[in-house]
Coordinates of C-alpha atoms in Angstrom, one line a residue:
Chain Y
M11 CA 43.7 46.5 -10.3
A12 CA 47.2 47.5 -11.3
A13 CA 50.1 45.1 -10.4
D14 CA 51.6 47.5 -8.3
Q15 CA 48.9 47.7 -6.3
G16 CA 49.1 44.6 -5.2
D17 CA 46.8 42.2 -6.8
P18 CA 46.4 39.0 -4.1
N19 CA 46.2 37.0 -7.5
D20 CA 49.2 38.2 -9.1
K21 CA 52.1 35.8 -8.7
D22 CA 54.6 38.2 -9.8
P23 CA 56.5 40.1 -6.9
N24 CA 55.6 43.9 -6.1
R25 CA 55.7 46.5 -4.0
R26 CA 53.2 45.1 -1.9
D27 CA 55.0 41.8 -1.5
F28 CA 58.6 43.9 -1.3
I29 CA 57.0 45.9 2.0
H30 CA 55.6 42.3 3.7
I31 CA 58.8 40.9 3.3
A32 CA 61.0 43.7 4.4
A33 CA 58.7 44.1 7.7
G34 CA 59.1 40.9 8.4
A35 CA 62.9 41.0 8.4
A36 CA 62.6 44.3 10.0
A37 CA 61.2 42.6 13.2
V38 CA 62.9 39.4 12.8
G39 CA 66.2 41.3 13.0
A40 CA 65.1 43.8 16.1
G41 CA 63.7 40.2 17.8
V42 CA 67.1 39.0 17.7
M43 CA 69.1 42.1 18.7
A44 CA 66.6 42.6 21.5
A45 CA 66.8 38.5 22.7
W46 CA 70.9 38.6 22.4
P47 CA 71.6 40.6 25.7
L48 CA 69.0 38.6 27.2
V49 CA 71.1 35.5 26.4
N50 CA 74.1 36.9 26.7
Q51 CA 73.5 38.2 30.5
M52 CA 74.3 34.6 31.5
N53 CA 77.4 34.2 30.2
P54 CA 80.2 34.6 33.0
A55 CA 80.2 37.9 34.9
A56 CA 83.1 40.0 35.3
D57 CA 83.6 39.6 39.0
T58 CA 83.6 35.4 38.0
L59 CA 86.1 36.0 35.5
A60 CA 88.4 37.9 37.3
L61 CA 89.3 35.3 39.5
S62 CA 91.7 33.9 37.4
T63 CA 95.0 33.2 38.8
I64 CA 96.1 31.8 42.1
E65 CA 99.0 31.4 43.8
F66 CA 100.1 27.9 46.1
D67 CA 103.4 26.5 47.4
T68 CA 103.5 23.1 46.8
S69 CA 106.5 22.6 49.7
K70 CA 103.8 22.3 51.8
V71 CA 102.4 18.8 49.9
L72 CA 104.4 16.2 51.9
E73 CA 105.8 13.4 49.5
G74 CA 102.8 10.8 48.8
M75 CA 100.1 13.2 50.0
Q76 CA 97.9 15.3 47.7
V77 CA 96.7 18.6 48.3
V78 CA 92.9 19.6 46.8
I79 CA 92.8 23.3 46.4
K80 CA 89.8 25.6 44.9
W81 CA 90.5 27.5 41.6
Q82 CA 87.7 28.8 39.8
G83 CA 85.3 26.9 41.6
K84 CA 87.1 23.4 40.7
P85 CA 89.1 21.2 43.0
V86 CA 92.8 21.3 41.8
F87 CA 95.1 18.0 42.8
V88 CA 98.5 19.0 43.9
R89 CA 100.1 15.5 44.3
N90 CA 104.0 14.9 45.4
R91 CA 103.8 11.6 43.9
T92 CA 106.3 8.8 45.3
A93 CA 109.1 7.6 43.7
A94 CA 107.8 4.2 43.6
E95 CA 104.9 6.1 41.7
L96 CA 106.8 8.0 39.3
Q97 CA 108.9 5.2 38.0
R98 CA 106.0 3.0 37.7
V99 CA 104.1 6.1 35.5
R100 CA 107.4 6.5 33.5
A101 CA 108.0 2.7 32.9
E102 CA 104.0 2.4 31.7
G103 CA 105.1 5.3 29.0
A104 CA 102.6 7.0 26.5
V105 CA 99.1 6.0 27.6
G106 CA 95.9 7.1 28.3
S107 CA 93.4 9.5 26.1
P108 CA 95.5 11.1 24.2
A109 CA 98.6 8.6 25.0
E110 CA 100.9 11.0 26.5
P111 CA 104.1 10.3 28.3
D112 CA 104.0 11.4 32.2
S113 CA 107.0 14.0 31.1
A114 CA 104.6 16.0 29.1
R115 CA 102.1 16.3 32.3
T116 CA 104.8 18.1 34.3
K117 CA 107.4 20.6 34.3
A118 CA 110.9 20.3 34.0
G119 CA 112.7 19.9 37.3
H120 CA 109.7 19.3 39.5
E121 CA 108.9 16.1 38.0
A122 CA 107.3 14.5 41.4
I123 CA 105.0 17.3 41.9
L124 CA 101.7 16.6 39.6
V125 CA 98.7 19.2 39.3
V126 CA 95.7 18.6 37.4
I127 CA 92.1 19.3 37.4
G128 CA 89.9 17.4 40.4
S129 CA 87.3 16.7 37.7
C130 CA 86.7 13.3 36.3
T131 CA 86.2 14.3 32.2
H132 CA 83.2 12.1 32.1
L133 CA 80.9 14.0 34.3
G134 CA 82.8 16.2 36.5
C135 CA 82.6 14.2 40.1
V136 CA 85.7 14.3 41.8
P137 CA 88.0 11.2 41.6
T138 CA 89.0 9.4 45.1
F139 CA 92.7 9.7 45.6
N140 CA 95.1 6.6 45.8
A141 CA 92.2 4.5 44.9
G142 CA 91.3 2.2 41.6
D143 CA 93.3 -0.3 39.8
F144 CA 96.3 1.7 38.6
G145 CA 97.5 3.6 41.7
G146 CA 95.9 7.2 40.8
W147 CA 92.2 8.3 40.9
F148 CA 88.8 6.3 41.1
C149 CA 85.7 8.1 40.0
P150 CA 82.8 6.8 42.4
C151 CA 80.4 8.3 40.1
H152 CA 80.3 5.9 36.9
G153 CA 83.7 4.2 37.5
S154 CA 86.5 5.8 35.8
H155 CA 90.1 4.7 36.9
Y156 CA 93.3 6.9 36.7
D157 CA 96.9 6.4 36.9
A158 CA 99.2 8.4 39.4
S159 CA 99.8 10.7 36.2
G160 CA 95.6 11.1 36.0
R161 CA 95.8 9.6 33.0
I162 CA 92.0 7.7 32.1
R163 CA 93.1 3.9 31.8
K164 CA 89.3 2.4 32.5
G165 CA 86.1 3.2 32.5
P166 CA 83.8 5.8 30.7
A167 CA 85.7 9.1 30.9
P168 CA 86.6 9.8 27.7
L169 CA 89.8 12.2 28.1
N170 CA 93.1 12.1 30.9
L171 CA 92.6 14.0 34.0
V172 CA 92.9 17.8 32.5
V173 CA 96.7 19.5 33.4
P174 CA 95.7 23.4 33.5
D175 CA 97.7 26.2 32.4
Y176 CA 100.5 26.8 35.3
E177 CA 104.3 27.7 36.0
F178 CA 106.6 27.4 38.7
T179 CA 107.2 31.1 39.7
A180 CA 110.0 31.0 42.3
G181 CA 111.0 27.9 43.7
S182 CA 108.5 25.5 45.0
T183 CA 105.3 28.3 44.2
V184 CA 103.1 27.8 41.3
R185 CA 100.5 29.9 40.2
I186 CA 97.6 28.4 38.3
G187 CA 95.9 30.0 35.8
Chain A
M16 CA 32.8 17.2 21.8
S17 CA 33.7 20.2 19.8
D18 CA 30.3 20.7 18.6
H19 CA 28.9 21.0 22.6
E20 CA 26.7 23.6 21.9
S21 CA 26.0 26.6 25.3
T22 CA 23.3 25.3 27.7
Y23 CA 24.0 28.1 30.0
V24 CA 21.0 30.3 30.9
P25 CA 21.9 33.3 33.2
K26 CA 19.0 33.5 36.2
T27 CA 19.9 36.6 37.8
G28 CA 20.2 40.3 36.3
I29 CA 24.0 40.3 37.6
E30 CA 24.5 37.5 35.5
R31 CA 22.6 38.7 32.3
W32 CA 24.4 41.8 32.6
L33 CA 27.7 40.1 33.0
D34 CA 27.2 37.4 30.2
S35 CA 26.6 40.2 27.6
R36 CA 29.9 41.6 28.7
L37 CA 32.3 39.2 29.7
P38 CA 31.1 35.6 29.2
I39 CA 32.9 33.9 32.1
V40 CA 30.5 32.6 33.8
R41 CA 28.9 30.9 30.7
F42 CA 33.0 29.9 29.7
G43 CA 32.8 27.8 33.6
A44 CA 29.4 26.5 33.2
D45 CA 29.7 24.8 29.8
Y46 CA 33.1 23.9 31.0
M47 CA 31.2 21.9 33.6
S48 CA 28.7 20.3 31.6
L49 CA 30.6 18.9 29.1
P50 CA 29.4 15.4 27.8
T51 CA 31.8 12.7 28.9
P52 CA 32.0 9.0 28.3
R53 CA 29.9 7.1 31.0
N54 CA 32.2 4.0 30.7
L55 CA 35.6 6.1 32.3
N56 CA 37.4 3.9 35.2
Y57 CA 39.8 5.1 37.8
W58 CA 42.6 5.2 35.6
W59 CA 40.8 8.4 34.2
T60 CA 40.8 10.0 37.3
F61 CA 45.1 11.1 37.2
G62 CA 44.3 13.9 35.2
A63 CA 42.3 15.9 37.6
I64 CA 45.4 14.5 40.7
L65 CA 47.9 15.6 38.2
M66 CA 46.0 19.3 38.5
V67 CA 45.8 18.8 42.3
C68 CA 49.5 18.1 42.2
L69 CA 50.6 21.2 39.8
I70 CA 48.8 23.6 42.3
T71 CA 50.3 22.2 45.6
Q72 CA 53.6 22.7 44.2
I73 CA 52.7 26.1 43.2
V74 CA 51.2 27.5 46.4
T75 CA 54.1 25.5 48.5
G76 CA 56.6 26.5 46.2
V77 CA 55.6 30.5 46.3
V78 CA 54.9 30.5 50.1
L79 CA 58.2 28.9 50.4
A80 CA 60.3 31.5 47.8
M81 CA 59.6 34.0 51.0
H82 CA 61.4 32.3 53.1
Y83 CA 64.9 30.8 51.1
T84 CA 67.4 32.6 50.2
P85 CA 69.1 31.4 46.6
N86 CA 73.1 32.2 47.6
V87 CA 75.7 29.6 48.2
A88 CA 76.5 31.1 51.8
M89 CA 73.0 30.8 53.1
A90 CA 71.1 28.7 50.7
F91 CA 71.2 25.3 53.4
D92 CA 70.7 27.7 56.3
S93 CA 67.8 28.8 55.3
V94 CA 66.3 25.8 54.2
E95 CA 67.2 24.7 57.7
R96 CA 65.7 28.0 59.0
I97 CA 62.4 27.1 57.4
M98 CA 62.1 23.9 58.7
R99 CA 63.0 25.0 62.6
D100 CA 62.2 28.4 62.8
V101 CA 59.4 29.6 60.1
P102 CA 56.2 28.6 61.6
G103 CA 54.8 25.6 59.9
G104 CA 57.6 25.6 57.6
W105 CA 58.7 21.6 58.3
L106 CA 55.2 20.6 57.0
I107 CA 55.1 23.4 53.9
R108 CA 58.9 22.0 53.3
Y109 CA 57.9 18.3 53.2
V110 CA 54.8 18.7 51.4
H111 CA 56.9 20.2 48.2
A112 CA 59.4 17.9 48.6
N113 CA 57.4 14.9 48.5
G114 CA 54.9 16.6 46.5
A115 CA 57.4 16.2 43.3
S116 CA 57.3 12.3 43.6
M117 CA 53.7 12.6 43.8
F118 CA 53.1 14.5 40.9
F119 CA 55.7 12.0 39.2
I120 CA 53.7 9.1 40.4
A121 CA 51.0 10.1 39.0
V122 CA 52.0 11.5 36.1
Y123 CA 53.8 7.6 35.5
I124 CA 49.9 6.5 35.5
H125 CA 48.4 8.8 33.3
M126 CA 51.2 8.1 30.7
L127 CA 50.4 4.8 31.1
R128 CA 47.0 4.8 31.0
G129 CA 47.1 6.7 27.5
L130 CA 49.4 4.4 26.4
Y131 CA 47.3 1.1 27.2
Y132 CA 43.7 2.9 25.8
G133 CA 45.2 4.8 22.5
S134 CA 44.6 8.1 23.6
Y135 CA 47.0 9.2 21.7
K136 CA 45.6 7.9 18.5
A137 CA 44.0 10.1 16.2
P138 CA 41.9 12.8 16.6
R139 CA 44.2 13.4 20.1
E140 CA 47.9 13.2 18.5
I141 CA 48.1 16.9 19.9
I142 CA 46.7 16.1 23.3
W143 CA 49.9 13.6 23.9
I144 CA 52.3 16.0 22.6
L145 CA 51.3 18.7 24.7
G146 CA 51.2 16.1 27.6
C147 CA 55.1 14.9 26.5
L148 CA 56.4 18.5 26.9
I149 CA 54.4 19.0 29.8
F150 CA 56.5 15.9 31.3
F151 CA 60.3 17.4 29.6
L152 CA 59.4 20.7 31.6
M153 CA 58.2 18.7 34.9
I154 CA 61.6 16.7 34.9
A155 CA 63.6 20.1 34.0
T156 CA 61.8 22.1 36.7
A157 CA 62.2 19.2 39.3
F158 CA 65.7 19.1 38.8
L159 CA 66.1 22.6 39.2
G160 CA 64.3 22.6 42.2
Y161 CA 66.4 19.7 43.6
V162 CA 69.7 22.0 43.4
L163 CA 68.1 24.9 46.0
P164 CA 69.0 23.4 49.0
W165 CA 72.3 22.9 48.3
G166 CA 73.1 19.9 49.9
Q167 CA 75.3 17.6 48.4
M168 CA 73.5 15.5 46.0
S169 CA 72.3 19.3 44.9
F170 CA 75.9 19.8 44.0
W171 CA 76.6 16.6 42.4
G172 CA 73.4 16.3 40.6
A173 CA 73.6 20.0 39.1
E174 CA 77.5 19.1 38.0
V175 CA 76.3 15.9 36.3
I176 CA 73.1 17.1 34.8
T177 CA 74.9 19.9 33.3
N178 CA 78.0 18.2 32.2
L179 CA 75.4 16.4 29.6
I180 CA 74.7 19.8 27.7
G181 CA 79.2 19.7 27.5
A182 CA 78.9 16.2 26.1
I183 CA 77.7 17.7 23.0
P184 CA 80.5 18.1 20.6
M185 CA 81.7 21.5 19.1
V186 CA 79.0 23.8 20.9
G187 CA 78.6 21.9 24.3
E188 CA 81.2 23.7 26.3
P189 CA 80.2 27.2 25.5
I190 CA 76.8 26.6 26.3
L191 CA 78.2 24.5 29.5
I192 CA 79.8 27.8 31.1
W193 CA 76.9 29.7 29.4
L194 CA 74.4 27.5 31.8
R195 CA 76.3 27.9 34.9
G196 CA 77.7 31.4 34.2
G197 CA 81.6 30.5 35.0
P198 CA 83.7 27.9 34.8
A199 CA 81.7 25.6 37.9
I200 CA 78.5 25.7 39.4
D201 CA 78.7 28.2 41.7
N202 CA 76.6 31.2 43.3
A203 CA 75.6 32.3 39.4
T204 CA 74.3 28.7 38.7
L205 CA 72.1 28.6 42.0
N206 CA 70.9 31.8 41.5
R207 CA 69.5 31.5 38.0
F208 CA 68.2 27.9 38.6
F209 CA 65.8 29.7 41.5
S210 CA 64.9 32.1 39.1
L211 CA 63.9 29.3 36.2
H212 CA 62.3 26.9 39.3
Y213 CA 60.1 29.8 39.7
L214 CA 59.5 30.9 36.2
L215 CA 58.7 26.7 34.6
P216 CA 55.7 26.2 36.7
F217 CA 54.0 28.5 35.0
V218 CA 54.9 27.8 31.8
I219 CA 53.6 24.2 33.0
L220 CA 50.4 25.8 33.6
G221 CA 50.3 27.5 30.1
V222 CA 50.8 24.2 28.5
V223 CA 48.4 22.6 30.9
V224 CA 45.7 24.6 29.3
L225 CA 46.2 24.0 26.0
H226 CA 46.3 20.5 27.2
L227 CA 42.7 20.7 28.3
W228 CA 41.6 23.1 25.1
A229 CA 42.7 20.1 22.9
L230 CA 41.1 17.3 25.1
H231 CA 37.9 19.1 25.1
T232 CA 38.0 20.4 21.2
A233 CA 39.3 16.2 20.4
G234 CA 37.0 14.4 23.1
Q235 CA 37.9 12.8 25.9
N236 CA 39.1 9.1 25.3
N237 CA 37.5 5.9 27.1
P238 CA 38.5 2.5 28.0
V239 CA 36.1 1.1 24.8
G240 CA 38.6 3.4 22.8
V241 CA 35.4 4.1 20.4
L242 CA 34.6 7.8 19.5
I243 CA 31.0 8.8 20.6
P244 CA 28.7 9.9 17.4
K245 CA 26.8 12.6 18.0
E246 CA 23.5 10.7 17.8
R247 CA 24.5 8.4 21.0
T248 CA 25.7 11.7 22.6
A249 CA 22.8 11.4 25.1
K250 CA 22.8 7.7 25.8
D251 CA 26.8 7.5 25.9
T252 CA 28.0 10.4 28.1
L253 CA 27.1 12.0 31.0
P254 CA 27.8 15.8 32.3
F255 CA 31.1 16.6 33.9
H256 CA 29.5 17.7 36.8
P257 CA 28.4 16.2 39.0
Y258 CA 29.2 12.5 37.9
Y259 CA 33.2 13.3 37.2
T260 CA 33.9 16.3 39.3
V261 CA 32.4 14.0 42.5
K262 CA 34.2 10.7 41.1
D263 CA 37.7 12.6 40.5
G264 CA 37.4 14.3 44.0
V265 CA 37.1 10.7 45.5
A266 CA 40.2 9.4 44.2
I267 CA 42.3 12.9 44.8
I268 CA 41.0 11.8 48.9
L269 CA 42.5 8.3 48.4
F270 CA 45.5 9.8 46.6
M271 CA 45.8 13.0 49.6
M272 CA 45.6 10.1 51.9
M273 CA 49.0 8.8 50.5
F274 CA 50.8 12.3 50.1
A275 CA 49.8 12.5 53.8
F276 CA 51.3 9.4 54.8
F277 CA 54.4 9.8 53.5
V278 CA 54.5 13.5 54.5
F279 CA 53.7 12.9 57.7
F280 CA 55.2 9.6 58.4
M281 CA 57.9 9.1 56.3
P282 CA 59.0 12.4 54.7
N283 CA 62.7 11.5 53.9
A284 CA 61.8 7.8 52.4
L285 CA 62.0 9.5 48.4
G286 CA 64.7 11.5 49.2
H287 CA 68.7 11.0 49.8
A288 CA 70.5 11.8 53.4
D289 CA 73.5 13.1 51.7
N290 CA 71.4 16.2 50.8
Y291 CA 71.7 16.9 54.2
I292 CA 75.5 17.1 54.4
P293 CA 75.5 21.0 53.1
A294 CA 77.3 21.3 49.5
N295 CA 81.0 20.3 49.1
P296 CA 82.7 21.4 45.8
L297 CA 85.5 19.3 46.8
Q298 CA 84.0 16.0 47.6
T299 CA 81.7 13.8 45.5
P300 CA 79.4 11.3 47.9
A301 CA 80.6 7.9 47.4
H302 CA 77.6 6.9 45.3
I303 CA 75.3 10.0 44.0
V304 CA 71.5 9.0 42.2
P305 CA 69.2 10.9 41.3
E306 CA 65.7 11.6 42.3
W307 CA 63.9 8.0 42.0
Y308 CA 61.8 9.6 39.5
M309 CA 64.4 10.1 37.1
L310 CA 66.2 6.9 37.7
P311 CA 65.0 5.1 34.1
F312 CA 66.3 7.7 32.0
Y313 CA 69.4 7.8 34.4
A314 CA 70.0 3.9 33.5
I315 CA 69.6 4.4 29.6
L316 CA 72.6 6.9 30.3
R317 CA 74.6 4.6 31.5
A318 CA 73.7 1.6 29.5
I319 CA 75.6 3.4 26.4
P320 CA 79.6 3.5 27.0
D321 CA 80.2 6.6 24.6
K322 CA 79.6 9.7 26.9
F323 CA 77.7 12.0 23.9
G324 CA 75.9 8.7 23.1
G325 CA 74.4 8.1 26.4
V326 CA 73.0 11.8 26.5
V327 CA 71.2 11.1 23.2
A328 CA 70.3 7.8 24.0
M329 CA 68.7 9.8 27.1
F330 CA 67.0 12.4 25.7
A331 CA 65.9 10.0 22.6
A332 CA 64.1 8.1 25.3
I333 CA 62.0 11.1 25.9
G334 CA 61.9 12.4 22.6
I335 CA 60.6 9.2 21.0
L336 CA 57.4 9.7 23.0
F337 CA 56.5 12.3 20.9
V338 CA 56.4 10.4 17.9
L339 CA 54.4 7.9 19.5
P340 CA 51.1 8.7 17.9
W341 CA 53.0 8.3 14.2
L342 CA 54.6 5.0 15.1
D343 CA 51.6 2.5 16.4
T344 CA 49.9 1.1 13.1
S345 CA 47.2 -0.3 14.6
K346 CA 43.7 1.2 14.3
V347 CA 42.1 -0.2 17.4
R348 CA 42.7 2.2 20.0
S349 CA 42.0 0.6 23.2
M350 CA 44.6 -2.9 24.1
R351 CA 41.4 -4.2 25.6
Y352 CA 41.3 -5.6 22.3
R353 CA 44.9 -6.2 21.2
P354 CA 45.6 -9.1 23.0
T355 CA 49.3 -9.8 21.8
M356 CA 50.0 -5.7 22.1
K357 CA 48.6 -6.0 25.7
I358 CA 51.5 -8.7 26.8
F359 CA 54.0 -6.4 25.2
F360 CA 52.6 -3.4 27.2
V361 CA 52.8 -5.8 30.5
I362 CA 56.4 -6.3 29.6
F363 CA 57.6 -2.9 28.6
V364 CA 55.6 -1.5 32.3
L365 CA 58.2 -4.3 33.7
V366 CA 61.1 -3.1 31.9
G367 CA 60.3 0.5 32.9
M368 CA 60.5 -0.6 36.8
G369 CA 63.2 -3.0 35.6
L370 CA 65.3 0.7 34.1
G371 CA 64.6 2.2 37.3
W372 CA 65.8 -0.2 39.4
C373 CA 69.0 -0.6 37.9
G374 CA 69.7 3.1 37.8
A375 CA 69.8 2.9 41.4
Q376 CA 72.5 0.4 41.5
L377 CA 76.7 0.1 40.8
P378 CA 76.8 -0.8 37.3
D379 CA 79.2 -3.3 38.1
A380 CA 77.2 -5.1 41.0
P381 CA 76.3 -8.7 40.2
V382 CA 72.7 -8.8 39.5
V383 CA 72.6 -12.3 40.5
P384 CA 74.9 -12.8 43.6
G385 CA 77.9 -15.6 43.2
M386 CA 76.9 -16.8 39.8
A387 CA 80.0 -17.2 37.7
S388 CA 79.9 -15.0 34.6
F389 CA 82.2 -14.2 31.9
V390 CA 83.5 -10.7 30.7
L391 CA 81.5 -9.6 27.2
L392 CA 83.1 -6.5 26.1
D393 CA 83.3 -3.7 28.7
G394 CA 81.7 -5.7 31.6
E395 CA 80.4 -9.1 33.3
L396 CA 77.6 -10.3 31.7
N397 CA 76.2 -10.6 35.3
S398 CA 76.3 -6.7 36.0
Y399 CA 73.6 -4.3 36.1
L400 CA 75.5 -3.1 33.2
W401 CA 74.2 -5.5 30.7
L402 CA 70.8 -5.9 32.5
T403 CA 70.5 -2.0 32.2
R404 CA 71.3 -2.7 28.5
L405 CA 68.7 -5.3 27.7
F406 CA 66.2 -3.3 29.7
T407 CA 67.3 -0.1 27.3
A408 CA 67.1 -2.2 24.1
Y409 CA 63.5 -3.6 24.9
Y410 CA 62.5 0.2 25.8
F411 CA 63.4 1.4 22.0
A412 CA 62.2 -1.6 20.3
F413 CA 58.9 -1.8 22.4
F414 CA 58.4 1.8 20.3
L415 CA 60.3 1.1 16.8
F416 CA 59.9 -2.0 16.4
I417 CA 57.1 -3.7 18.1
M418 CA 54.2 -0.9 18.2
P419 CA 54.8 -0.8 14.5
I420 CA 55.1 -4.3 13.4
V421 CA 52.2 -5.8 15.6
G422 CA 49.9 -3.0 14.9
L423 CA 50.0 -4.2 11.5
R424 CA 50.2 -8.3 12.4
E425 CA 48.1 -9.1 15.0
T426 CA 44.3 -9.8 14.6
P427 CA 42.3 -7.7 17.2
L428 CA 39.3 -8.7 19.1
P429 CA 35.9 -7.6 17.8
V430 CA 35.8 -4.0 19.0
P431 CA 32.1 -3.0 20.5
A432 CA 30.2 -0.7 17.9
S433 CA 29.8 2.2 21.1
V434 CA 30.6 2.5 24.6
S435 CA 27.0 1.3 25.8
E436 CA 27.4 -1.7 23.8
P437 CA 29.4 -4.0 26.1
V438 CA 27.1 -3.3 29.1
L439 CA 24.2 -3.9 27.2
S440 CA 25.4 -7.0 25.8
G441 CA 25.9 -8.5 28.6
G442 CA 22.1 -10.4 28.7
A443 CA 20.5 -8.8 31.2
T444 CA 17.5 -6.6 30.8
P445 CA 17.8 -3.5 29.4
A446 CA 16.6 -1.7 32.7
A447 CA 19.3 -3.8 34.8
A448 CA 21.5 -3.0 32.3
V449 CA 21.5 0.7 33.0
A450 CA 21.5 0.4 36.6
Q451 CA 25.1 -1.5 35.5
A452 CA 26.1 1.2 33.7
E453 CA 25.9 3.4 36.4
K454 CA 27.7 1.4 38.7
K455 CA 30.5 0.8 36.8
G456 CA 30.7 4.9 35.9

């Protein structure tokens, strides 16, 4: 039998080997292309992506209080901190993980207002307001402690509470997202 | 048992007609007449009990899906409607909910049976691996199902468990968003969890078919752990039906009595009261705990101080089971003849229960109240945190060190040459011994 007709005992590559490999590659390629939309459909839908920004008037939050608002399905803490709390977080300098000073976590001119996403950076529970060893928050799920700047100080959580993208649009109103 | 020859003889004309076209009756008849070791004890009935559990969950599940609405606005209320308005709905819901617990009770006993009697050893490795796969799918399915009522435990369990995947470096965050279908647990998540909770039990059913196929090819293990040579088949085995169908039936009835006790008299004993509070994305309950059957693995997760490390340890605790057949170096199957390993096995069972107990406690709480201790690294020594770490260390040491080392070093007791020998060598006359074997069957 001639080699180019595919002698099964012939170890040299020939045209029959080529057609086996080409057919196999085409099948794999088609499978991947067909699978992609089936995987991709689980990514966020257009209506979920559209829920990007919200506005909130921070003057509603009295000194020493916190208001929890819902943004993209997650709680956002808007906390109006007391003078004593501000003094304490400033005196502590850059702490937490990553080490940050309080001024890096607020907007200039609105230092008393802290806006953070209220999800513990460990496994996502909502920390309890004004609890824990550092005057900030305490997460009941696995015992993480945050200070009044939302910086992680103790427990299994790896990172500080996340400060979302936000800006003061007019006076005391913030736009988050 | 792979060479079990067909003994089916079609009797009626219809059977003969069918047998030459689709031999489905032959398949069933051969299945029921499989030669089964005659010394199986009651620990061997849990396979049949698990089959009953799976069918119960599928049937009640399909029925509940006729009334349940997978939408965050209606999910909780639709479950309450099942409880109050659907005829017998309360019964079906409680059977399905408690059925998951019963399923796990049975599967843990089933797995420990396999561990003790060496049912994972050659030639039964594939049976064991398929079983591990079923166990993993069961955990996934039970988790997805628990999310559906959309109570507080549902929501925060989903939050914590999906976040485990987010702990994977680099790709974790995109996978997390993909899994949730958005930036947070929301309707998109609930909706897909419903679809997958419906799908997975049928995948489990498929793997169960492979599990049984592998079992019937390699042959069943038995408490003595010796293989039955072909020439002894007649002496050492009985046909599966009616001997073991009836025995399994007795066990199933006893198991069902316990199941019914829970459903009718304490249907909420195994659940968490907070799941009767509708999900609130802005408030986490003060003490969230997983369902009891996941507590040992949850405890392992919490024992590791690093977020990703904990996730790796938890998955490794299940993953290590898959390679178990290659970690045990002993040539003896049944621990009945392994006096040293038997002790380590009993400790392992107690440690597993201890891990479950620790998983339900707060990590910082003292184990012995009032006892003075000191801080070691990140926690008091007298705390559940350190007790959990001790148990976790034993869990992994059991598979990684004890199994390979003890297998090489221990001196096993003499293993009988056949299944019937330990009975016949009891000193009784042969006739009485056979009668005794029948009783023990």
